[in-house]
GROMACS .gro file of C-alpha atoms in nm:
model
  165
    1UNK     CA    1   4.663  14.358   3.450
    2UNK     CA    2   4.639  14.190   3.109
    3UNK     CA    3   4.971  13.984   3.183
    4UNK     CA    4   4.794  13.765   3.465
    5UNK     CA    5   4.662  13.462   3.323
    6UNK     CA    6   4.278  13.511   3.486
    7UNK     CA    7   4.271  13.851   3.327
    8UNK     CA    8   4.461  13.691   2.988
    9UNK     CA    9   4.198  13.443   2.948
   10UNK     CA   10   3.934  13.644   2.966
   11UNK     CA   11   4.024  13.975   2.752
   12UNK     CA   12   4.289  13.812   2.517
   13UNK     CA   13   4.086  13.530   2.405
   14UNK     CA   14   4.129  13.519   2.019
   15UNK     CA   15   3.808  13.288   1.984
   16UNK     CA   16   3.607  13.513   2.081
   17UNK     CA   17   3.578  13.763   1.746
   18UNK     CA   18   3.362  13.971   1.949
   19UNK     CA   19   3.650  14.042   2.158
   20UNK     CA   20   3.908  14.146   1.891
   21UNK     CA   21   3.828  14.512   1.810
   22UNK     CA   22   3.865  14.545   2.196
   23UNK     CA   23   4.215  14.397   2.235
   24UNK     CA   24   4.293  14.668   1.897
   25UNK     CA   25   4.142  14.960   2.044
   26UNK     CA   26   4.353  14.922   2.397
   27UNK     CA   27   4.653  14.883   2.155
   28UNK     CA   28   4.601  15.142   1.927
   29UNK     CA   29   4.557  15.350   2.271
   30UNK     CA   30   4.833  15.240   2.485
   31UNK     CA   31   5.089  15.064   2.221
   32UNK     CA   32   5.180  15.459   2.010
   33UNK     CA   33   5.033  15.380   1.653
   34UNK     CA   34   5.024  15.052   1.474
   35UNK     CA   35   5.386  14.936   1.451
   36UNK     CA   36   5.390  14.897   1.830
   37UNK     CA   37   5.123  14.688   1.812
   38UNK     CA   38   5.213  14.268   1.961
   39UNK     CA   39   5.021  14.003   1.714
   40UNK     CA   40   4.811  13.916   2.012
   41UNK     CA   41   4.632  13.675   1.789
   42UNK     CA   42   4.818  13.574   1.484
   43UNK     CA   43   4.547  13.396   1.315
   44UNK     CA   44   4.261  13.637   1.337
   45UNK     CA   45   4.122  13.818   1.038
   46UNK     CA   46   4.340  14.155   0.981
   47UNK     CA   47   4.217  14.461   0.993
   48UNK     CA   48   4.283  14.517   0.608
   49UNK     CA   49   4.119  14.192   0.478
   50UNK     CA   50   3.771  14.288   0.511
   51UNK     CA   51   3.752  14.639   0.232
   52UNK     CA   52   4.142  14.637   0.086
   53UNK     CA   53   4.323  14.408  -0.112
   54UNK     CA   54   4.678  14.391   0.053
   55UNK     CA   55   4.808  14.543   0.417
   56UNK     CA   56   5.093  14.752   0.238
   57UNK     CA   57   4.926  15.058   0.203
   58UNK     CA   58   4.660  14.989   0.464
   59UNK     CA   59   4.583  15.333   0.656
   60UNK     CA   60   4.572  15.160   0.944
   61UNK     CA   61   4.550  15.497   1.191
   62UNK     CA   62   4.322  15.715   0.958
   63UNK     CA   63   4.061  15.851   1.103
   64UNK     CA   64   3.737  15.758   1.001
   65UNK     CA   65   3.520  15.968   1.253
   66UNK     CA   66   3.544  16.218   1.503
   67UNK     CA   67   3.327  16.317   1.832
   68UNK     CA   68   3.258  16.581   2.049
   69UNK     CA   69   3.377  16.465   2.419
   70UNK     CA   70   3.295  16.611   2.749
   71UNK     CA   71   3.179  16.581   3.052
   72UNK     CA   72   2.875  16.837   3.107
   73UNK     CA   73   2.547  16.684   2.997
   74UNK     CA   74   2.367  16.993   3.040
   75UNK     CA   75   2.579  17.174   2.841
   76UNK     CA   76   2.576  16.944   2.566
   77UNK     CA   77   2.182  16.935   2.555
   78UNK     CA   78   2.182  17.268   2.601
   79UNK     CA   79   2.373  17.280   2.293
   80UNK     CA   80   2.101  17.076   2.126
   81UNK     CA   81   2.258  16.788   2.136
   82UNK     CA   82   2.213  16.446   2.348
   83UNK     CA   83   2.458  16.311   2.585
   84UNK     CA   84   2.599  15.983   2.600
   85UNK     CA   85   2.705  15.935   2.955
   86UNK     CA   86   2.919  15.581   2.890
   87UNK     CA   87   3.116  15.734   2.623
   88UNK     CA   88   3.168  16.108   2.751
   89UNK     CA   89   3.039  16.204   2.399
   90UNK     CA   90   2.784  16.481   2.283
   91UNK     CA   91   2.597  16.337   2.013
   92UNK     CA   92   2.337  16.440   1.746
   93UNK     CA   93   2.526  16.747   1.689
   94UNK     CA   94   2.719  16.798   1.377
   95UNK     CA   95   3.080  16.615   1.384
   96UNK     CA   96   3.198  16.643   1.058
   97UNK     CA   97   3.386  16.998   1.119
   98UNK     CA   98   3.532  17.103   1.518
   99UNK     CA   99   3.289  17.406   1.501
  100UNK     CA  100   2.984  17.315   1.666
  101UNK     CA  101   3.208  17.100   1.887
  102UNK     CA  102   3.410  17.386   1.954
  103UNK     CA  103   3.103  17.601   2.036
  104UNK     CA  104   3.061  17.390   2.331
  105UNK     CA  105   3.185  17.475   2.652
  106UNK     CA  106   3.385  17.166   2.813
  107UNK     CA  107   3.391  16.974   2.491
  108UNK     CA  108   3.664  16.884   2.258
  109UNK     CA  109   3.674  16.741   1.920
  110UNK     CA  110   3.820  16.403   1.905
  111UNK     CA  111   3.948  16.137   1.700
  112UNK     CA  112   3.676  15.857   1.758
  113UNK     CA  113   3.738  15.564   1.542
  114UNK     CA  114   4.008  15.455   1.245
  115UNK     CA  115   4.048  15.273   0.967
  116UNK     CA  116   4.223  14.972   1.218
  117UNK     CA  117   3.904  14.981   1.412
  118UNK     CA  118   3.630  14.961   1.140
  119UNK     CA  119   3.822  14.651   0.960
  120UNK     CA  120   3.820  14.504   1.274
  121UNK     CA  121   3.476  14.517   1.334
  122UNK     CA  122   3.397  14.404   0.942
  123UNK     CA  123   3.613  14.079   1.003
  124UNK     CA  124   3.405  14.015   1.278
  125UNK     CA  125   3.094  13.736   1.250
  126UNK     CA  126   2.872  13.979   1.404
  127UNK     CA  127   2.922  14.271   1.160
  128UNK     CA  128   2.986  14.077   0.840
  129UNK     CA  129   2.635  14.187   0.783
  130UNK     CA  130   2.737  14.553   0.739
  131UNK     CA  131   2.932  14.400   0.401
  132UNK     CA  132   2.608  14.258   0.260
  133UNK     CA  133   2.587  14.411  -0.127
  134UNK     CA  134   2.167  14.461  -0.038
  135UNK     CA  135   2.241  14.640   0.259
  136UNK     CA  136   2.242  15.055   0.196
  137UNK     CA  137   2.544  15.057   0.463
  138UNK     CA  138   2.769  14.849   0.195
  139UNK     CA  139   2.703  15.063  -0.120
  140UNK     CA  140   2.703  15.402   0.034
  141UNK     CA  141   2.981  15.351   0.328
  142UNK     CA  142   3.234  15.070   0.179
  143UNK     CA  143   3.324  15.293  -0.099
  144UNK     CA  144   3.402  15.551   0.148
  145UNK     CA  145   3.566  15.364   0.364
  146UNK     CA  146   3.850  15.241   0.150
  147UNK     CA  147   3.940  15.550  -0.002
  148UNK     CA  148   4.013  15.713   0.344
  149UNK     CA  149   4.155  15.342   0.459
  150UNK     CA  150   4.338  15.131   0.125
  151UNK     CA  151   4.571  15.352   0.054
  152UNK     CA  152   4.444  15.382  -0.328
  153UNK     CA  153   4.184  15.239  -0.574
  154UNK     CA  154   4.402  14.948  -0.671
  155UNK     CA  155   4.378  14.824  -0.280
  156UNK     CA  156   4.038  14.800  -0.282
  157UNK     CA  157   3.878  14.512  -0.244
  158UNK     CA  158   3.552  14.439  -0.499
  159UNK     CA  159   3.313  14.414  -0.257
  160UNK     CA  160   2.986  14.447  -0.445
  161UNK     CA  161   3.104  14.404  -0.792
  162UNK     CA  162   2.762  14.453  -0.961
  163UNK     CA  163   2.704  14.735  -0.748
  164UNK     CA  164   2.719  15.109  -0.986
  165UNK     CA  165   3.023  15.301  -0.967
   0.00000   0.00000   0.00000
């Protein structure tokens, strides 16, 4: 589908930042893991450059979250927790462990984003807000996130410098 030029155009456009996690995600689904993956667009921000320092020791398949998918919403609220119909996903439940996940009939505990995914998103215009030193997001999260994702404390890139340690 993606190799006719009306379908090209639309979903491989690499002006469009907005459209670059998207054209990730369906490779980091379809392609088998990172070294698979074509350089669709060559001059686009990569997915390292917005939290690390260098793509060496990038974790570039780590997984930053998991979720609890499914299909039953009654279950899931029945669970206590809320359904999100467009992502298959029980949510307001605890994800951090499989347990309450695993509690729930139907449902399985799944990878739901990486370390590819969420530097994609940073280097986008839209989310370059999340990197904002004043924001709580950037000094509670970005530390976080490059210990699971740089690969080391010497890969991370000094975000907030006067932030405290």
């Amino acid at each position: 589908l993606l190799s006719t030029p009306e379908y090209a155009s639309a979903y491989l456009d690499c002006s469009n930042p907005a459209i670059l996690p998207y054209i990730y995600q369906s490779q980091s689904t379809c392609c088998g893991g990172a070294g698979n993956h074509k350089d669709i667009c060559p001059d686009a921000p990569k997915p390292y450059e917005a939290i690390c320092t260098s793509e060496q020791d990038f974790q570039t398949d780590a997984v930053l979250s998991y979720a609890c998918k499914g299909t039953n919403a009654q279950v899931c609220t029945d669970a206590g927790g809320k359904y999100n119909e467009d992502e298959g996903k029980c949510e307001d439940i605890d994800t951090d462990s499989p347990d309450k996940c695993g509690e729930i009939t139907g449902f399985t505990y799944e990878p739901d984003s990486t370390c590819e995914q969420m530097g994609f998103l940073l280097s986008t215009p839209e989310y370059d807000y999340l990197l904002d030193c004043s924001n709580a997001f950037a000094l509670f999260s970005i530390p976080k996130l490059q210990s699971t994702c740089c690969g080391g404390t010497g890969n991370h890139k000094n975000i907030c410098p006067d932030a405290p340690k």
